[in-house]
PDB file of C-alpha atoms in Angstrom:
ATOM      1  CA  UNK A   5     -25.356 -17.055   0.362  1.00 58.00           C
ATOM      2  CA  UNK A   6     -23.401 -16.563   3.478  1.00 90.00           C
ATOM      3  CA  UNK A   7     -21.211 -13.692   4.541  1.00 96.00           C
ATOM      4  CA  UNK A   8     -17.675 -14.093   5.865  1.00 96.00           C
ATOM      5  CA  UNK A   9     -15.645 -11.726   7.974  1.00 97.00           C
ATOM      6  CA  UNK A  10     -12.742 -10.629   5.781  1.00 97.00           C
ATOM      7  CA  UNK A  11     -11.142  -7.933   7.937  1.00 97.00           C
ATOM      8  CA  UNK A  12     -11.353  -6.870  11.567  1.00 97.00           C
ATOM      9  CA  UNK A  13      -8.414  -4.752  12.692  1.00 96.00           C
ATOM     10  CA  UNK A  14     -10.000  -2.452  15.265  1.00 89.00           C
ATOM     11  CA  UNK A  15     -10.578   0.349  12.745  1.00 94.00           C
ATOM     12  CA  UNK A  16     -12.239  -1.481   9.857  1.00 97.00           C
ATOM     13  CA  UNK A  17     -14.547  -4.475   9.979  1.00 98.00           C
ATOM     14  CA  UNK A  18     -15.554  -5.835   6.579  1.00 98.00           C
ATOM     15  CA  UNK A  19     -17.745  -8.728   5.469  1.00 98.00           C
ATOM     16  CA  UNK A  20     -17.879 -10.208   1.970  1.00 98.00           C
ATOM     17  CA  UNK A  21     -20.748 -12.188   0.519  1.00 96.00           C
ATOM     18  CA  UNK A  22     -19.809 -15.681  -0.657  1.00 94.00           C
ATOM     19  CA  UNK A  23     -20.413 -14.788  -4.332  1.00 93.00           C
ATOM     20  CA  UNK A  24     -17.809 -12.019  -4.029  1.00 94.00           C
ATOM     21  CA  UNK A  25     -20.166  -9.368  -5.452  1.00 94.00           C
ATOM     22  CA  UNK A  26     -21.144  -7.593  -2.223  1.00 96.00           C
ATOM     23  CA  UNK A  27     -19.358  -6.156   0.802  1.00 98.00           C
ATOM     24  CA  UNK A  28     -20.413  -4.406   3.986  1.00 98.00           C
ATOM     25  CA  UNK A  29     -17.812  -2.304   5.797  1.00 98.00           C
ATOM     26  CA  UNK A  30     -17.917  -0.685   9.224  1.00 98.00           C
ATOM     27  CA  UNK A  31     -15.183   1.905   9.812  1.00 98.00           C
ATOM     28  CA  UNK A  32     -14.246   4.081  12.758  1.00 97.00           C
ATOM     29  CA  UNK A  33     -13.830   7.697  11.624  1.00 96.00           C
ATOM     30  CA  UNK A  34     -10.705   9.627  12.648  1.00 93.00           C
ATOM     31  CA  UNK A  35     -12.933  12.545  13.629  1.00 91.00           C
ATOM     32  CA  UNK A  36     -15.146  10.303  15.787  1.00 93.00           C
ATOM     33  CA  UNK A  37     -18.200   8.227  15.061  1.00 97.00           C
ATOM     34  CA  UNK A  38     -18.571   5.386  12.611  1.00 98.00           C
ATOM     35  CA  UNK A  39     -19.434   4.886   8.947  1.00 98.00           C
ATOM     36  CA  UNK A  40     -21.077   1.789   7.562  1.00 98.00           C
ATOM     37  CA  UNK A  41     -21.296   1.169   3.830  1.00 98.00           C
ATOM     38  CA  UNK A  42     -22.908  -1.347   1.531  1.00 98.00           C
ATOM     39  CA  UNK A  43     -21.421  -2.020  -1.905  1.00 97.00           C
ATOM     40  CA  UNK A  44     -23.146  -4.445  -4.282  1.00 95.00           C
ATOM     41  CA  UNK A  45     -21.446  -4.638  -7.669  1.00 93.00           C
ATOM     42  CA  UNK A  46     -23.303  -4.341 -10.963  1.00 87.00           C
ATOM     43  CA  UNK A  47     -22.360  -7.936 -11.838  1.00 84.00           C
ATOM     44  CA  UNK A  48     -24.284  -9.278  -8.823  1.00 79.00           C
ATOM     45  CA  UNK A  49     -27.367 -11.415  -9.348  1.00 81.00           C
ATOM     46  CA  UNK A  50     -29.393  -9.004  -7.218  1.00 85.00           C
ATOM     47  CA  UNK A  51     -29.744  -5.255  -7.757  1.00 85.00           C
ATOM     48  CA  UNK A  52     -26.522  -3.226  -7.546  1.00 89.00           C
ATOM     49  CA  UNK A  53     -26.349  -0.673  -4.740  1.00 93.00           C
ATOM     50  CA  UNK A  54     -24.064   1.668  -2.866  1.00 96.00           C
ATOM     51  CA  UNK A  55     -25.115   3.158   0.456  1.00 97.00           C
ATOM     52  CA  UNK A  56     -23.145   4.940   3.160  1.00 98.00           C
ATOM     53  CA  UNK A  57     -24.452   6.036   6.563  1.00 98.00           C
ATOM     54  CA  UNK A  58     -22.775   7.754   9.548  1.00 98.00           C
ATOM     55  CA  UNK A  59     -23.478   6.864  13.165  1.00 98.00           C
ATOM     56  CA  UNK A  60     -22.302   8.285  16.481  1.00 97.00           C
ATOM     57  CA  UNK A  61     -22.250   4.892  18.203  1.00 96.00           C
ATOM     58  CA  UNK A  62     -20.584   1.666  17.067  1.00 96.00           C
ATOM     59  CA  UNK A  63     -23.568  -0.404  18.221  1.00 97.00           C
ATOM     60  CA  UNK A  64     -25.939   1.449  15.875  1.00 98.00           C
ATOM     61  CA  UNK A  65     -23.482   1.083  12.984  1.00 98.00           C
ATOM     62  CA  UNK A  66     -23.087  -2.644  13.688  1.00 98.00           C
ATOM     63  CA  UNK A  67     -26.884  -3.074  13.719  1.00 98.00           C
ATOM     64  CA  UNK A  68     -27.146  -1.397  10.307  1.00 98.00           C
ATOM     65  CA  UNK A  69     -24.327  -3.559   8.930  1.00 98.00           C
ATOM     66  CA  UNK A  70     -26.132  -6.689  10.154  1.00 98.00           C
ATOM     67  CA  UNK A  71     -29.421  -5.512   8.633  1.00 98.00           C
ATOM     68  CA  UNK A  72     -27.774  -4.940   5.243  1.00 97.00           C
ATOM     69  CA  UNK A  73     -26.209  -8.402   5.335  1.00 97.00           C
ATOM     70  CA  UNK A  74     -29.588  -9.943   6.172  1.00 95.00           C
ATOM     71  CA  UNK A  75     -31.331  -7.943   3.417  1.00 93.00           C
ATOM     72  CA  UNK A  76     -28.680  -8.851   0.808  1.00 93.00           C
ATOM     73  CA  UNK A  77     -28.292 -12.514   1.719  1.00 91.00           C
ATOM     74  CA  UNK A  78     -29.029 -14.673  -1.324  1.00 81.00           C
ATOM     75  CA  UNK A  79     -30.610 -18.116  -1.354  1.00 69.00           C
ATOM     76  CA  UNK A  80     -28.376 -20.693  -2.992  1.00 56.00           C
TER      77      UNK A  80
END
């Protein structure tokens, strides 16, 4: 399944998986740095999960977000 960019407003960038059961969000923290989080709902066909990681640099956070999307991509 593919991911689509649902929000990108300069503070929050969020992708949603095409089945609607998983999201990856990258957010700039008010105190500096970035947080990236993975949320896979219990109803999803794959294993549910919630992970949250902080990064100092946006590039590192974006790499983690991309890795989670690749790991949680589903074959249709």
